[in-house]
């Protein structure tokens, strides 16, 4: 029984360490993002996701970062992952709003294109 308790303590300590590391990586990524250093931000968010793939904030911020790097399809994937990781959270709500914004821009661009074609 003592070995089992010891194993649980080790597992808990490792889990806590992974969560702490992921949180620090998200904060590092946010600093880079806010400074418009998107490549560095991408790296930090990917490291956070490697530590915890279900981190909604890391996925949402990676989506925002990829959008700024003009990688729209990949950005949409990570925004969806943020929504799946923690539905109903602030991170998920922000990711959903950003997805809706991109979809609306794409829809408007298509409408503008077809209007132009119809006029010419």
CSV table of C-alpha atoms in Angstrom, one decimal:
chain,number,residue,atom,x,y,z
A,1,UNK,CA,0.0,0.0,0.0
A,2,UNK,CA,2.9,2.4,0.8
A,3,UNK,CA,4.3,1.8,-2.7
A,4,UNK,CA,0.9,2.7,-4.2
A,5,UNK,CA,0.6,5.9,-2.2
A,6,UNK,CA,4.2,6.8,-3.2
A,7,UNK,CA,3.3,6.2,-6.8
A,8,UNK,CA,0.2,8.4,-6.5
A,9,UNK,CA,2.3,11.2,-4.9
A,10,UNK,CA,4.9,11.0,-7.7
A,11,UNK,CA,2.1,11.1,-10.3
A,12,UNK,CA,0.4,14.1,-8.7
A,13,UNK,CA,3.7,15.9,-8.4
A,14,UNK,CA,4.5,15.3,-12.1
A,15,UNK,CA,1.0,16.4,-13.1
A,16,UNK,CA,1.3,19.6,-11.0
A,17,UNK,CA,4.6,20.3,-12.7
A,18,UNK,CA,3.2,19.8,-16.2
A,19,UNK,CA,0.3,22.2,-15.4
A,20,UNK,CA,2.8,24.8,-14.0
A,21,UNK,CA,5.0,24.5,-17.1
A,22,UNK,CA,2.1,24.8,-19.5
A,23,UNK,CA,0.9,27.9,-17.6
A,24,UNK,CA,4.3,29.5,-17.8
A,25,UNK,CA,4.6,28.6,-21.5
A,26,UNK,CA,1.2,30.2,-22.2
A,27,UNK,CA,2.3,33.4,-20.3
A,28,UNK,CA,5.5,33.4,-22.3
A,29,UNK,CA,3.6,33.0,-25.5
A,30,UNK,CA,1.2,35.9,-24.6
A,31,UNK,CA,4.2,38.2,-24.0
A,32,UNK,CA,5.6,37.4,-27.4
A,33,UNK,CA,2.1,37.7,-29.0
A,34,UNK,CA,1.6,41.1,-27.4
A,35,UNK,CA,5.0,42.2,-28.7
A,36,UNK,CA,4.0,41.0,-32.2
A,37,UNK,CA,6.8,38.3,-32.1
A,38,UNK,CA,4.4,35.7,-33.6
A,39,UNK,CA,7.0,33.0,-34.4
A,40,UNK,CA,8.2,33.0,-30.8
A,41,UNK,CA,4.6,33.0,-29.6
A,42,UNK,CA,3.8,30.1,-31.8
A,43,UNK,CA,6.7,28.1,-30.3
A,44,UNK,CA,5.7,28.8,-26.7
A,45,UNK,CA,2.0,27.9,-27.3
A,46,UNK,CA,3.1,24.7,-29.1
A,47,UNK,CA,5.2,23.8,-26.1
A,48,UNK,CA,2.3,24.5,-23.7
A,49,UNK,CA,0.1,22.2,-25.9
A,50,UNK,CA,2.8,19.5,-25.8
A,51,UNK,CA,2.6,19.6,-22.0
A,52,UNK,CA,-1.2,19.7,-21.9
A,53,UNK,CA,-3.1,19.2,-25.2
A,54,UNK,CA,-6.4,20.1,-23.5
A,55,UNK,CA,-5.2,23.6,-22.4
A,56,UNK,CA,-7.9,25.8,-23.9
A,57,UNK,CA,-6.0,29.0,-23.6
A,58,UNK,CA,-2.9,27.6,-25.3
A,59,UNK,CA,-5.0,26.3,-28.2
A,60,UNK,CA,-6.9,29.6,-28.5
A,61,UNK,CA,-3.8,31.7,-28.4
A,62,UNK,CA,-2.1,29.4,-30.9
A,63,UNK,CA,-5.1,29.9,-33.2
A,64,UNK,CA,-4.8,33.7,-32.8
A,65,UNK,CA,-1.1,33.6,-33.5
A,66,UNK,CA,-1.4,31.4,-36.6
A,67,UNK,CA,-4.1,33.8,-37.9
A,68,UNK,CA,-1.6,36.7,-37.6
A,69,UNK,CA,0.9,34.5,-39.5
A,70,UNK,CA,-1.7,34.2,-42.3
A,71,UNK,CA,-2.2,30.5,-41.6
A,72,UNK,CA,-6.0,30.8,-41.4
A,73,UNK,CA,-7.0,27.1,-41.9
A,74,UNK,CA,-4.5,26.0,-39.2
A,75,UNK,CA,-5.7,28.9,-37.0
A,76,UNK,CA,-9.3,27.7,-37.3
A,77,UNK,CA,-8.2,24.1,-36.3
A,78,UNK,CA,-6.7,25.3,-33.0
A,79,UNK,CA,-9.6,27.6,-32.2
A,80,UNK,CA,-11.9,24.6,-32.6
A,81,UNK,CA,-9.6,22.6,-30.3
A,82,UNK,CA,-9.9,25.4,-27.7
A,83,UNK,CA,-13.6,25.1,-27.8
A,84,UNK,CA,-13.5,21.3,-27.5
A,85,UNK,CA,-11.0,21.4,-24.7
A,86,UNK,CA,-13.1,23.6,-22.3
A,87,UNK,CA,-16.6,24.3,-23.7
A,88,UNK,CA,-18.3,27.2,-22.0
A,89,UNK,CA,-15.0,28.8,-20.9
A,90,UNK,CA,-13.9,32.3,-21.7
A,91,UNK,CA,-11.1,30.8,-23.9
A,92,UNK,CA,-13.8,28.9,-25.8
A,93,UNK,CA,-16.0,31.9,-26.2
A,94,UNK,CA,-13.2,34.0,-27.5
A,95,UNK,CA,-12.1,31.2,-29.9
A,96,UNK,CA,-15.7,30.9,-31.2
A,97,UNK,CA,-16.0,34.7,-31.7
A,98,UNK,CA,-12.7,34.7,-33.7
A,99,UNK,CA,-13.9,31.7,-35.8
A,100,UNK,CA,-17.2,33.5,-36.5
A,101,UNK,CA,-15.3,36.7,-37.5
A,102,UNK,CA,-13.1,34.7,-40.0
A,103,UNK,CA,-16.2,32.9,-41.4
A,104,UNK,CA,-18.0,36.2,-41.9
A,105,UNK,CA,-14.9,37.8,-43.6
A,106,UNK,CA,-14.7,34.8,-45.9
A,107,UNK,CA,-18.4,35.0,-46.7
A,108,UNK,CA,-18.2,38.8,-47.3
A,109,UNK,CA,-15.2,38.3,-49.6
A,110,UNK,CA,-17.1,35.6,-51.6
A,111,UNK,CA,-20.1,37.9,-51.9
A,112,UNK,CA,-18.0,40.8,-53.0
A,113,UNK,CA,-16.3,38.6,-55.6
A,114,UNK,CA,-19.6,37.3,-57.0
A,115,UNK,CA,-21.0,40.9,-57.1
A,116,UNK,CA,-18.0,42.1,-59.0
A,117,UNK,CA,-18.2,39.2,-61.5
A,118,UNK,CA,-21.9,39.8,-62.0
A,119,UNK,CA,-21.3,43.5,-62.8
A,120,UNK,CA,-18.4,42.9,-65.2
